[in-house]
Structures are given as structure tokens and as C-alpha cells.
Coordinates of C-alpha atoms in Angstrom, one line a residue:
X1 CA -134.0 80.8 -101.0
X2 CA -135.5 77.9 -99.0
X3 CA -139.1 77.2 -99.8
X4 CA -140.0 76.9 -96.1
X5 CA -139.1 80.6 -95.4
X6 CA -141.8 82.1 -97.6
X7 CA -145.5 81.4 -97.0
X8 CA -147.3 81.3 -100.3
X9 CA -151.0 81.8 -100.0
X10 CA -153.3 80.8 -102.9
X11 CA -157.1 81.1 -103.3
X12 CA -158.4 77.5 -103.1
X13 CA -161.7 77.3 -105.0
X14 CA -162.7 74.3 -103.0
X15 CA -162.5 76.2 -99.7
X16 CA -163.4 79.6 -101.2
X17 CA -160.6 81.2 -99.3
X18 CA -156.8 81.8 -99.4
X19 CA -154.7 79.1 -97.8
X20 CA -151.0 78.6 -97.2
X21 CA -149.6 76.1 -99.7
X22 CA -148.2 73.1 -97.8
X23 CA -146.9 70.5 -100.3
X24 CA -147.8 66.9 -99.9
X25 CA -144.1 66.0 -100.3
X26 CA -141.8 68.7 -98.7
X27 CA -140.0 70.8 -101.3
X28 CA -141.9 69.3 -104.2
X29 CA -145.1 70.4 -106.0
X30 CA -147.2 68.5 -108.4
X31 CA -149.3 70.7 -110.7
X32 CA -151.8 69.8 -113.4
X33 CA -153.4 72.4 -115.7
X34 CA -156.1 71.8 -118.2
X35 CA -154.8 72.7 -121.7
X36 CA -156.5 73.5 -125.0
X37 CA -158.7 71.5 -127.2
X38 CA -156.6 71.6 -130.4
X39 CA -158.9 72.4 -133.3
X40 CA -158.0 76.0 -134.1
X41 CA -155.5 78.8 -133.3
X42 CA -155.6 79.7 -129.7
X43 CA -157.2 83.0 -128.6
X44 CA -156.1 85.4 -125.8
X45 CA -158.4 83.7 -123.3
X46 CA -156.3 80.6 -123.7
X47 CA -153.2 82.8 -123.4
X48 CA -154.4 84.2 -120.1
X49 CA -154.7 80.7 -118.5
X50 CA -151.3 79.7 -119.9
X51 CA -149.6 82.9 -118.7
X52 CA -151.3 82.8 -115.2
X53 CA -150.0 79.3 -114.5
X54 CA -146.7 79.9 -116.1
X55 CA -146.2 82.8 -113.6
X56 CA -147.2 80.3 -110.8
X57 CA -144.7 77.7 -112.2
X58 CA -141.9 80.3 -112.3
X59 CA -142.7 81.7 -108.8
X60 CA -142.8 78.2 -107.3
X61 CA -139.3 77.5 -108.7
X62 CA -138.1 80.9 -107.5
X63 CA -139.1 79.9 -104.0
X64 CA -137.0 76.8 -104.4
X65 CA -139.6 74.1 -105.1
X66 CA -139.0 71.2 -107.4
X67 CA -142.1 71.4 -109.6
X68 CA -143.6 68.7 -111.8
X69 CA -145.9 70.7 -114.2
X70 CA -148.4 68.8 -116.4
X71 CA -150.5 70.5 -119.1
X72 CA -152.5 68.3 -121.4
X73 CA -153.7 68.6 -125.0
X74 CA -157.2 67.4 -125.9
X75 CA -156.6 66.0 -129.4
X76 CA -159.6 63.7 -129.5
X77 CA -162.9 65.5 -129.1
X78 CA -166.3 66.3 -130.8
X79 CA -164.9 69.8 -131.8
X80 CA -161.8 68.3 -133.3
X81 CA -163.8 65.8 -135.3
X82 CA -166.3 68.4 -136.5
X83 CA -163.6 70.8 -137.7
X84 CA -161.6 67.9 -139.3
X85 CA -164.8 66.9 -141.3
X86 CA -165.3 70.5 -142.4
X87 CA -161.7 70.7 -143.6
X88 CA -161.6 67.2 -145.1
X89 CA -158.6 66.3 -142.8
X90 CA -157.8 63.4 -140.6
X91 CA -158.8 64.5 -137.0
X92 CA -155.5 63.5 -135.4
X93 CA -153.5 65.3 -138.1
X94 CA -155.6 68.4 -137.6
X95 CA -155.2 68.4 -133.8
X96 CA -151.5 67.7 -134.1
X97 CA -151.1 70.7 -136.3
X98 CA -152.9 73.0 -133.8
X99 CA -150.9 71.5 -130.9
X100 CA -147.8 72.6 -132.6
X101 CA -149.2 76.1 -133.4
X102 CA -150.1 76.5 -129.7
X103 CA -146.5 75.7 -128.8
X104 CA -145.3 78.4 -131.2
X105 CA -147.6 80.9 -129.4
X106 CA -146.4 79.8 -126.0
X107 CA -142.8 80.2 -126.9
X108 CA -143.6 83.8 -128.2
X109 CA -145.3 84.6 -124.9
X110 CA -142.2 83.3 -123.0
X111 CA -144.2 80.5 -121.3
X112 CA -141.9 77.8 -120.1
X113 CA -142.5 74.2 -121.4
X114 CA -144.2 72.1 -118.8
X115 CA -142.5 69.0 -117.5
X116 CA -145.0 66.8 -119.4
X117 CA -147.5 67.7 -122.2
X118 CA -149.6 64.5 -122.6
X119 CA -152.1 64.0 -125.4
X120 CA -155.3 62.0 -125.0
X121 CA -154.5 59.8 -128.0
X122 CA -151.4 58.6 -126.3
X123 CA -153.1 57.5 -123.1
X124 CA -156.0 55.3 -124.2
X125 CA -154.7 52.4 -122.0
X126 CA -154.7 54.6 -118.9
X127 CA -158.2 55.9 -119.7
X128 CA -159.7 52.5 -120.3
X129 CA -158.1 51.1 -117.1
X130 CA -159.6 53.9 -115.0
X131 CA -163.1 53.4 -116.6
X132 CA -162.8 49.7 -115.8
X133 CA -162.0 50.6 -112.2
X134 CA -165.0 53.0 -112.0
X135 CA -167.4 50.2 -113.3
X136 CA -165.8 47.7 -110.9
X137 CA -166.6 50.1 -108.1
X138 CA -170.2 50.3 -109.3
X139 CA -170.0 54.0 -110.2
X140 CA -170.3 53.5 -113.9
X141 CA -172.6 51.5 -116.3
X142 CA -172.5 50.3 -119.9
X143 CA -175.3 51.0 -122.4
X144 CA -174.8 49.6 -125.9
X145 CA -171.1 50.4 -126.1
X146 CA -171.3 53.7 -124.2
X147 CA -170.2 54.0 -120.6
X148 CA -171.8 56.6 -118.2
X149 CA -170.7 57.8 -114.8
X150 CA -173.5 57.5 -112.2
X151 CA -173.5 60.8 -110.3
X152 CA -175.9 59.3 -107.7
X153 CA -172.9 57.2 -106.5
X154 CA -171.0 60.4 -105.7
X155 CA -172.4 61.8 -102.5
X156 CA -170.1 64.9 -102.5
X157 CA -170.9 65.8 -106.1
X158 CA -171.1 69.6 -106.4
X159 CA -168.6 70.4 -103.6
X160 CA -166.3 72.4 -105.9
X161 CA -168.8 74.4 -107.8
X162 CA -171.7 74.5 -105.4
X163 CA -173.9 73.2 -108.2
X164 CA -176.7 70.9 -106.8
X165 CA -178.0 67.9 -108.8
X166 CA -181.0 69.3 -110.6
X167 CA -182.6 67.1 -113.2
X168 CA -184.2 70.2 -114.8
X169 CA -180.8 71.7 -115.6
X170 CA -179.3 68.8 -117.4
X171 CA -181.1 69.2 -120.8
X172 CA -180.7 73.0 -121.2
X173 CA -177.7 72.9 -123.6
X174 CA -177.7 69.4 -124.9
X175 CA -180.7 67.0 -125.2
X176 CA -180.7 64.4 -122.4
X177 CA -179.9 60.9 -123.4
X178 CA -182.9 58.8 -122.3
X179 CA -180.6 55.8 -121.6
X180 CA -179.1 57.6 -118.7
X181 CA -180.2 56.6 -115.2
X182 CA -179.9 60.2 -114.1
X183 CA -180.0 63.2 -116.5
X184 CA -176.8 64.5 -114.9
X185 CA -174.8 61.3 -115.6
X186 CA -171.9 62.0 -118.0
X187 CA -170.0 60.0 -120.6
X188 CA -166.9 58.1 -119.7
X189 CA -166.7 56.3 -123.1
X190 CA -168.5 56.9 -126.4
X191 CA -169.2 54.1 -128.8
X192 CA -167.7 54.6 -132.2
X193 CA -169.7 56.3 -135.0
X194 CA -169.0 55.8 -138.7
X195 CA -166.0 57.9 -139.9
X196 CA -164.8 58.8 -136.4
X197 CA -161.4 57.8 -134.9
X198 CA -161.8 55.0 -132.4
X199 CA -159.9 52.7 -130.1
X200 CA -160.6 49.2 -128.9
X201 CA -162.1 48.7 -125.4
X202 CA -163.9 46.1 -123.3
X203 CA -167.2 47.8 -124.4
X204 CA -166.3 47.9 -128.1
X205 CA -164.6 50.4 -130.3
X206 CA -165.0 54.0 -129.3
X207 CA -163.3 57.1 -127.7
X208 CA -163.2 58.7 -124.3
X209 CA -165.6 61.3 -122.9
X210 CA -164.0 64.7 -122.3
X211 CA -163.7 64.6 -118.5
X212 CA -162.0 61.2 -118.0
X213 CA -158.9 62.2 -119.9
X214 CA -157.7 64.7 -117.2
X215 CA -158.3 62.2 -114.3
X216 CA -156.4 59.5 -116.1
X217 CA -153.4 61.7 -117.2
X218 CA -153.0 63.6 -113.9
X219 CA -153.1 60.3 -112.0
X220 CA -150.5 58.8 -114.4
X221 CA -148.0 61.7 -114.2
X222 CA -148.6 62.9 -110.7
X223 CA -150.5 60.2 -108.8
X224 CA -154.2 60.4 -107.8
X225 CA -153.4 62.8 -105.0
X226 CA -151.4 66.0 -105.9
X227 CA -151.0 69.6 -104.9
X228 CA -152.5 72.0 -107.5
X229 CA -155.0 71.6 -110.3
X230 CA -155.6 74.7 -112.4
X231 CA -157.8 75.9 -115.3
X232 CA -160.2 78.6 -116.4
X233 CA -163.2 79.5 -114.3
X234 CA -165.5 78.0 -117.0
X235 CA -164.0 74.6 -116.3
X236 CA -165.1 74.6 -112.7
X237 CA -168.4 73.0 -113.7
X238 CA -169.0 70.5 -115.1
X239 CA -165.4 69.5 -116.1
X240 CA -163.6 69.8 -112.8
X241 CA -166.6 68.7 -110.8
X242 CA -166.8 65.5 -112.9
X243 CA -163.0 65.0 -112.6
X244 CA -163.3 64.9 -108.8
X245 CA -166.3 62.5 -108.9
X246 CA -164.7 60.0 -111.3
X247 CA -161.2 60.1 -109.7
X248 CA -162.7 59.5 -106.3
X249 CA -164.7 56.6 -107.8
X250 CA -161.6 55.0 -109.3
X251 CA -159.0 55.7 -106.6
X252 CA -159.6 55.5 -102.9
X253 CA -156.7 57.8 -101.8
X254 CA -157.2 60.6 -104.3
X255 CA -157.7 64.4 -104.1
X256 CA -156.3 67.8 -105.0
X257 CA -155.1 70.1 -102.3
X258 CA -155.6 73.3 -104.2
X259 CA -158.0 74.1 -107.1
X260 CA -157.1 77.3 -108.8
X261 CA -159.1 79.1 -111.5
X262 CA -158.3 82.1 -113.6
X263 CA -160.8 84.7 -114.7
X264 CA -162.1 85.2 -118.3
X265 CA -160.8 87.6 -120.9
X266 CA -163.8 89.6 -122.0
X267 CA -164.7 91.8 -125.0
X268 CA -167.3 94.5 -124.2
X269 CA -167.7 92.8 -120.8
X270 CA -168.7 89.5 -122.5
X271 CA -166.7 86.3 -122.2
X272 CA -164.3 85.8 -125.1
X273 CA -165.1 82.4 -126.8
X274 CA -164.9 80.7 -130.1
X275 CA -168.6 79.8 -129.8
X276 CA -169.5 83.5 -129.6
X277 CA -167.2 84.4 -132.5
X278 CA -165.9 87.4 -130.5
X279 CA -162.4 86.2 -129.9
X280 CA -159.0 87.6 -130.8
X281 CA -156.3 85.0 -131.6
X282 CA -152.9 85.3 -130.1
X283 CA -151.5 85.6 -133.6
X284 CA -153.8 88.5 -134.4
X285 CA -152.5 90.4 -131.4
X286 CA -148.8 89.6 -131.8
X287 CA -148.9 90.7 -135.5
X288 CA -149.2 94.2 -134.2
X289 CA -147.9 94.1 -130.6
X290 CA -144.8 92.5 -129.1
X291 CA -145.7 89.2 -127.5
X292 CA -144.3 90.5 -124.2
X293 CA -146.7 93.4 -124.3
X294 CA -149.5 90.9 -124.6
X295 CA -148.1 89.0 -121.7
X296 CA -147.8 92.2 -119.6
X297 CA -151.5 93.0 -120.5
X298 CA -152.6 89.5 -119.4
X299 CA -151.0 90.1 -116.0
X300 CA -152.3 93.6 -115.6
X301 CA -155.3 92.3 -113.6
X302 CA -155.3 89.8 -110.8
X303 CA -155.4 86.3 -112.4
X304 CA -158.8 85.5 -110.8
X305 CA -160.5 88.7 -112.0
X306 CA -162.1 89.2 -115.4
X307 CA -159.9 91.1 -117.8
X308 CA -161.5 93.2 -120.5
X309 CA -159.6 93.4 -123.8
X310 CA -159.0 96.8 -125.3
X311 CA -156.4 98.3 -127.6
X312 CA -155.8 101.1 -125.2
X313 CA -154.8 98.6 -122.5
X314 CA -152.4 96.9 -124.9
X315 CA -150.9 100.2 -125.8
X316 CA -150.4 101.0 -122.1
X317 CA -148.7 97.7 -121.5
X318 CA -146.5 98.1 -124.6
X319 CA -145.5 101.6 -123.4
X320 CA -144.7 100.5 -119.9
X321 CA -142.5 97.7 -121.1
X322 CA -140.7 100.0 -123.6
X323 CA -139.9 102.4 -120.8
X324 CA -138.4 99.6 -118.7
X325 CA -136.3 98.1 -121.5
X326 CA -135.1 101.6 -122.5
X327 CA -134.1 102.5 -119.0
X328 CA -132.2 99.3 -118.7
X329 CA -130.5 99.8 -122.1
X330 CA -129.6 103.3 -121.0
X331 CA -128.0 101.7 -117.9
X332 CA -126.0 99.2 -120.0
X333 CA -124.6 102.1 -122.2
X334 CA -123.9 104.2 -119.1
X335 CA -122.0 101.4 -117.4
X336 CA -120.1 100.4 -120.5
X337 CA -117.1 102.7 -119.9
X338 CA -116.6 101.4 -116.4
X339 CA -116.2 97.7 -117.0
X340 CA -112.4 97.8 -116.6
X341 CA -112.7 99.9 -113.4
X342 CA -115.1 97.3 -112.0
X343 CA -112.6 94.5 -112.6
X344 CA -109.8 96.5 -111.1
X345 CA -111.9 97.3 -108.0
X346 CA -112.4 93.5 -107.5
X347 CA -115.4 93.9 -105.2
X348 CA -113.8 96.4 -102.8
X349 CA -116.3 99.2 -103.4
X350 CA -119.6 99.1 -101.4
X351 CA -123.1 99.8 -102.6
X352 CA -124.6 103.1 -101.5
X353 CA -127.2 102.9 -98.7
X354 CA -129.8 104.3 -101.1
X355 CA -129.2 101.4 -103.5
X356 CA -129.4 98.8 -100.7
X357 CA -132.7 100.3 -99.6
X358 CA -134.0 100.2 -103.2
X359 CA -132.9 96.6 -103.7
X360 CA -134.4 95.5 -100.4
X361 CA -137.8 97.2 -101.2
X362 CA -137.9 95.7 -104.7
X363 CA -137.4 92.1 -103.4
X364 CA -139.6 92.3 -100.3
X365 CA -142.5 94.0 -102.1
X366 CA -142.2 91.6 -105.0
X367 CA -142.4 88.5 -102.7
X368 CA -145.1 90.1 -100.5
X369 CA -147.4 90.6 -103.5
X370 CA -146.7 87.4 -105.2
X371 CA -147.0 85.3 -102.1
X372 CA -150.5 86.9 -101.6
X373 CA -152.3 84.7 -104.2
X374 CA -150.0 85.7 -107.1
X375 CA -150.9 89.4 -107.0
X376 CA -148.9 90.3 -110.1
X377 CA -151.2 93.1 -111.2
X378 CA -149.3 95.9 -109.5
X379 CA -145.9 94.2 -109.6
X380 CA -144.2 96.7 -111.9
X381 CA -145.3 99.7 -109.8
X382 CA -144.3 100.9 -106.3
X383 CA -140.7 99.8 -105.4
X384 CA -140.0 98.6 -108.9
X385 CA -140.8 102.0 -110.4
X386 CA -138.6 103.5 -107.6
X387 CA -135.7 101.3 -108.9
X388 CA -136.3 102.7 -112.4
X389 CA -136.2 106.3 -111.1
X390 CA -133.0 105.5 -109.1
X391 CA -131.4 104.2 -112.3
X392 CA -132.4 107.2 -114.4
X393 CA -131.2 109.7 -111.7
X394 CA -128.0 107.8 -111.1
X395 CA -127.1 107.7 -114.8
X396 CA -127.2 111.6 -114.8
X397 CA -125.0 111.7 -111.7
X398 CA -122.3 109.3 -112.9
X399 CA -120.3 111.7 -115.1
X400 CA -120.3 114.5 -112.5
X401 CA -118.9 112.3 -109.6
X402 CA -115.3 111.8 -108.4
X403 CA -113.7 108.5 -109.3
X404 CA -114.0 106.9 -105.8
X405 CA -117.7 107.9 -105.5
X406 CA -118.3 106.9 -109.1
X407 CA -117.2 103.2 -108.7
X408 CA -119.5 102.9 -105.6
X409 CA -122.4 104.1 -107.7
X410 CA -121.5 101.8 -110.6
X411 CA -121.5 98.8 -108.2
X412 CA -124.8 99.9 -106.8
X413 CA -126.3 100.2 -110.3
X414 CA -125.1 96.7 -111.2
X415 CA -126.8 95.3 -108.2
X416 CA -130.0 97.2 -108.7
X417 CA -130.2 95.9 -112.3
X418 CA -129.8 92.3 -110.9
X419 CA -132.8 92.8 -108.6
X420 CA -134.9 94.3 -111.5
X421 CA -133.9 91.4 -113.8
X422 CA -134.9 88.9 -111.2
X423 CA -138.4 90.3 -111.0
X424 CA -138.7 90.5 -114.8
X425 CA -137.5 87.0 -115.1
X426 CA -139.9 85.5 -112.7
X427 CA -142.7 87.3 -114.5
X428 CA -141.5 86.0 -117.8
X429 CA -140.8 89.5 -119.2
X430 CA -137.2 88.7 -120.4
X431 CA -136.0 86.7 -123.3
X432 CA -132.5 85.6 -124.5
X433 CA -132.4 88.9 -126.4
X434 CA -130.6 92.0 -125.2
X435 CA -132.5 95.1 -124.2
X436 CA -131.4 96.8 -127.4
X437 CA -132.8 93.8 -129.5
X438 CA -136.1 93.9 -127.5
X439 CA -136.4 97.6 -128.1
X440 CA -135.8 97.1 -131.8
X441 CA -138.5 94.5 -132.0
X442 CA -141.0 96.7 -130.2
X443 CA -140.2 99.6 -132.5
X444 CA -140.9 97.4 -135.5
X445 CA -144.3 96.5 -134.1
X446 CA -145.0 100.2 -133.6
X447 CA -144.2 100.9 -137.2
X448 CA -146.6 98.1 -138.2
X449 CA -149.4 99.6 -136.1
X450 CA -148.7 103.1 -137.6
X451 CA -148.6 101.7 -141.1
X452 CA -145.2 103.4 -141.7
X453 CA -141.7 102.4 -142.6
X454 CA -138.7 103.7 -140.7
X455 CA -137.5 105.6 -143.9
X456 CA -140.8 107.5 -143.8
X457 CA -140.2 108.4 -140.1
X458 CA -136.7 109.6 -140.8
X459 CA -138.0 111.7 -143.7
X460 CA -140.6 113.3 -141.4
X461 CA -137.8 114.0 -138.9
X462 CA -135.8 115.7 -141.6
X463 CA -138.8 117.8 -142.7
X464 CA -139.3 118.9 -139.1
X465 CA -135.6 119.8 -138.8
X466 CA -135.8 122.0 -141.8
X467 CA -139.1 123.6 -140.6
X468 CA -137.5 124.4 -137.2
X469 CA -134.4 125.8 -138.9
X470 CA -136.7 128.1 -140.9
X471 CA -138.5 129.0 -137.7
X472 CA -141.7 127.4 -139.2
X473 CA -142.7 126.1 -135.8
X474 CA -146.4 125.6 -136.8
X475 CA -145.2 123.1 -139.4
X476 CA -142.8 121.5 -137.0
X477 CA -145.5 121.0 -134.4
X478 CA -147.9 119.6 -137.0
X479 CA -145.4 116.9 -138.1
X480 CA -144.9 115.9 -134.4
X481 CA -148.7 115.8 -133.9
X482 CA -149.4 113.7 -137.0
X483 CA -146.8 111.1 -135.9
X484 CA -148.0 111.2 -132.3
X485 CA -151.5 110.3 -133.5
X486 CA -150.0 107.2 -135.1
X487 CA -148.2 106.2 -131.9
X488 CA -144.8 107.6 -132.9
X489 CA -143.1 110.1 -130.5
X490 CA -140.3 112.4 -131.6
X491 CA -137.6 113.2 -128.9
X492 CA -135.1 116.1 -129.3
X493 CA -131.9 115.1 -127.5
X494 CA -129.6 118.1 -126.7
X495 CA -126.5 118.0 -128.8
X496 CA -127.7 115.0 -130.8
X497 CA -130.2 114.2 -133.5
X498 CA -133.9 113.8 -133.0
X499 CA -134.9 110.2 -132.3
X500 CA -138.2 108.4 -132.3
X501 CA -139.8 105.9 -130.0
X502 CA -143.2 104.2 -129.8
X503 CA -145.8 105.9 -127.6
X504 CA -149.5 105.6 -126.7
X505 CA -151.3 107.2 -129.7
X506 CA -152.2 110.7 -129.0
X507 CA -155.9 111.7 -129.4
X508 CA -156.3 115.4 -130.3
X509 CA -158.6 117.3 -128.0
X510 CA -161.6 118.9 -129.7
X511 CA -161.3 122.6 -130.0
X512 CA -162.9 124.6 -127.3
X513 CA -165.7 127.1 -128.1
X514 CA -167.9 127.2 -131.1
X515 CA -166.5 127.2 -134.6
X516 CA -167.0 130.6 -136.4
X517 CA -168.9 129.0 -139.3
X518 CA -171.2 127.2 -136.8
X519 CA -171.9 130.5 -135.0
X520 CA -172.8 132.2 -138.3
X521 CA -175.0 129.2 -139.2
X522 CA -176.9 129.3 -135.9
X523 CA -177.3 133.1 -136.4
X524 CA -179.0 132.7 -139.7
X525 CA -181.3 130.0 -138.3
X526 CA -182.4 132.2 -135.4
X527 CA -182.9 135.1 -137.8
X528 CA -185.1 132.9 -140.0
X529 CA -187.2 131.8 -137.0
X530 CA -187.6 135.5 -135.9
X531 CA -188.7 136.6 -139.4
X532 CA -191.1 133.6 -139.7
X533 CA -192.8 134.5 -136.3
X534 CA -193.2 138.1 -137.4

């Protein structure tokens, strides 16, 4: 598919509206996304940003673009140093460890590796040179080994966030350094303190401020002018605002065409953050849920909207994915006997008109939604669900059809599966594993959540079989209910054994009406009140 044929609209934070993506260099996209500060295991707020921009990366490539994707690691920072001191560890060793842990999480979530993953500690020369240029252009000043950016030299400061320069705001979170010419000025370089890692510079040993790293590394890997800059909504101010100011001060021909920001993950409607100690790490979630269920959950709301974490939402995502993989596994098994017939047919049989319509709708609806600011939230509904229904209905029809009609339907099902796989692949919801292997992994996670082993499930199935044989249907129903409460559903297949699958845990409804004991108790209370009044 040629990139020019599909208009991709993205919401540009700078313009506060959707705009058609027109690359600086035709057919090519340069994208920089702010990565993690590596001092702890990553939480699902980090995962949301990673998944959102991974979906964008995958979709851009689906449209035929050649994408250079850069995502950085902040491995030199106040938070890294503080945590390293608490652990009695070298700061760079600590940050390196958590960079590697983050990559393990990203692989589990099926996030593709970016083209480049630079670390601050490897780019000190680029950072120092950019600061020198800023000072040379009279937009930075040195104070006793520290270097500050002068926001007064940036006439368009605040254009991204809408934040105005207000001296009264600068000291709200951190005490204002009296050496600054303007309270809003920010650090480009910090003079070394005892016991901290440092690098040599024209202003003495020290380390970079937080904001300069992204300007230096994006400029190095992409050029000072590139197509897309992404990150969480919390980075809009001051981080991205400061990036714009310092990049413009260092490079005349600089700028970003599109600024994209993903919404927060919240818990009880409050932003998830390590500082608030209300976060869930990726590892905590994937210990109980399949990583792809977490990925599905993270895409269940539009990437710019807040997403409130809840177990019920995760259960729903897990259940939706299980249904998809089970349907596709059923299809693989149903088509297995016809592989030789497909070879013999050699492409002669045509798809049914119904299958062609299903495939067309799946592809067109997918691209229409995704091209409208990556609207992945309803992507596995609508035409996609129609494709699932088509597969299920067609599997039932196969055995009842005559040979000539059957091969046409087999060909149709093969092509429908291809269309479905294409959608799942762009969304990052497929792995190198087979459907059967994915289902097995999801069942194991369900057992973990239920606190049961598979042997215990099989024992309960046998108990239920005996109860039904003895016409003890009350006992049979009770076994099914007890398992359903734990997220395990029993399915009776005609002519076959009972099987189990994960399900959304069932919540028993409270009994209607008043309990008999309660009624008697209320009666005695009313009688007592009556006697007392007499």
C-alpha cells in the first residue's frame, strides 16, 4: 500500500487540532518519543505510552512509510542518583539494570524495538556542544559551574502548553535558585556534587539537566527538524516546552511538525505515579494476566484519553482476546482436513461474495478508524466482530456442504483469517506463538488468578460428571458456580468431554426478598416495641 493513498490525521498538540500527516521527506518519518527514567521497574502508565507509540510505529509502517523511531533512556538523573544512594549501588549500574528490565517488559507487551535507543550517558559530547551553542547565541548563562537557559530569550515560550511566564509559579514545587535571572530559567548543566557521577565540560565537571538530553539526542539521530515528537501528557510542560526553547536557541532551522501526547493511566480517577505510590508495575499485572491482555486493555480507550485501571477492565480484555484466539484456533482445526484439497485446487476456487464483503469491511473500517488519530479503542468491534461471527458460522457449515461449495468456503475462510491477522499484527496482538500456544498461556494465567491447579479443575469436572450421572443437579450446578466465581467456565460439548476455559469471574446476585430469619427477627423487634409502648 502506498503511503500517499491513505490520509493519516493526528492530533497535533501544538495546533490543538487534527492535521493530515505530511512528512518532511516523502515516504519517510522521523519520530522521537521520550522514554523512561531508569531507576525502578516500570508501571502501566509507562506501558501505556510505549504501547500507544508502538501502535503508531506499526501503523506508519503498515501504510508504507520508512520510519526512524528513537526512544531514549534517561540513565543520569536526580532520581537515579537518589535511588542508587539508597541501594548503595553505582548510579549507572542501577540505571543500566532497569533499562534492561524495561526491555524485558516491552518484549512481553510485543512492543517493537525502536530504530535507536540512546542513553544520556553515551551522548555527553552532543549535549555539551548544544549547550555551548545556546550560550554562544546568548540564550544561556553560567553561574559557578551551573548553566541556565534564559527563558526571556525565547519569545514564543509557552506556545505548546499555553503556560505563560509567571514568576509566582516557579517556586511552587522546588525552591527558586536565587542565582537565576528569571525564576522560570531552567538548568542546562549542573555542577558536580560530591559522590555524584560527573563528566568534564567547559564549565567544570558536572552532568546535564533533564531537558537538554532530548534536544541533543533527537537532533543527533533525526536532525533538529523532524516529523513527530511523542510522550505522556505530563511532559507537555515543562519538559517539552523547554525542549522547544533550547532547540530553537541552538539550531536556527529546527522544529517538530507534530507533537503527540498520550493520556494518563489513573487509579480511582487519580494519575498513576511513583511519587503518589499508587502505581501498578507491569510485572505485577503480567504475573496474573497475559501481557497481551494488558496491551489490549491499554488500547481500550483512545490514546489521548485518561484510562482508569480496574481489574474488571483487565478481565474484559483478557476474555475478548481469548475469544478471538479460540475462534482462530477452531478455524485452524476446521481447515486442517482440507489442506491437500487446497493444494489440488491450485487457486481455482473463488471466494464467496459474503467473504469478500467481510474482508473489505474489516480492512476499510480498520484503516478509517486508525487514520482518524489512531482510534484503536473500538478496533476489535464492528466489522472485526462480524469476521469472527462469519468464521464461527462457516465452521458449522463446512461439514454439511458439497465438495465444490466446500472448497470455495475453505478458500474464503483462509482469506478472512489473513485479514483478521493483519489487523491483529498492526495492533501488536500476535506473537510468534500459535493460537493454541497463546490459549495455553492465557489458561495458565487464569489458573494463577483462581489459585487453582489444572488437576484440581479436572477433579471438579469429574465430581460434576458423577453428580450429573446421579441426577444430583444441585451439586452439579454448585460446582459450576464455584468455579465461575473464580473465573473458570465449564463447557459441555455434545459427544465430547467437558472442557474449561477462562471467563470473567461471576458475581452471584444477592437473593431477592427478605431472608426468613431476618423476617422473624424484625417481627420480634416490632413485638417488643409494641409491648414497651403498652
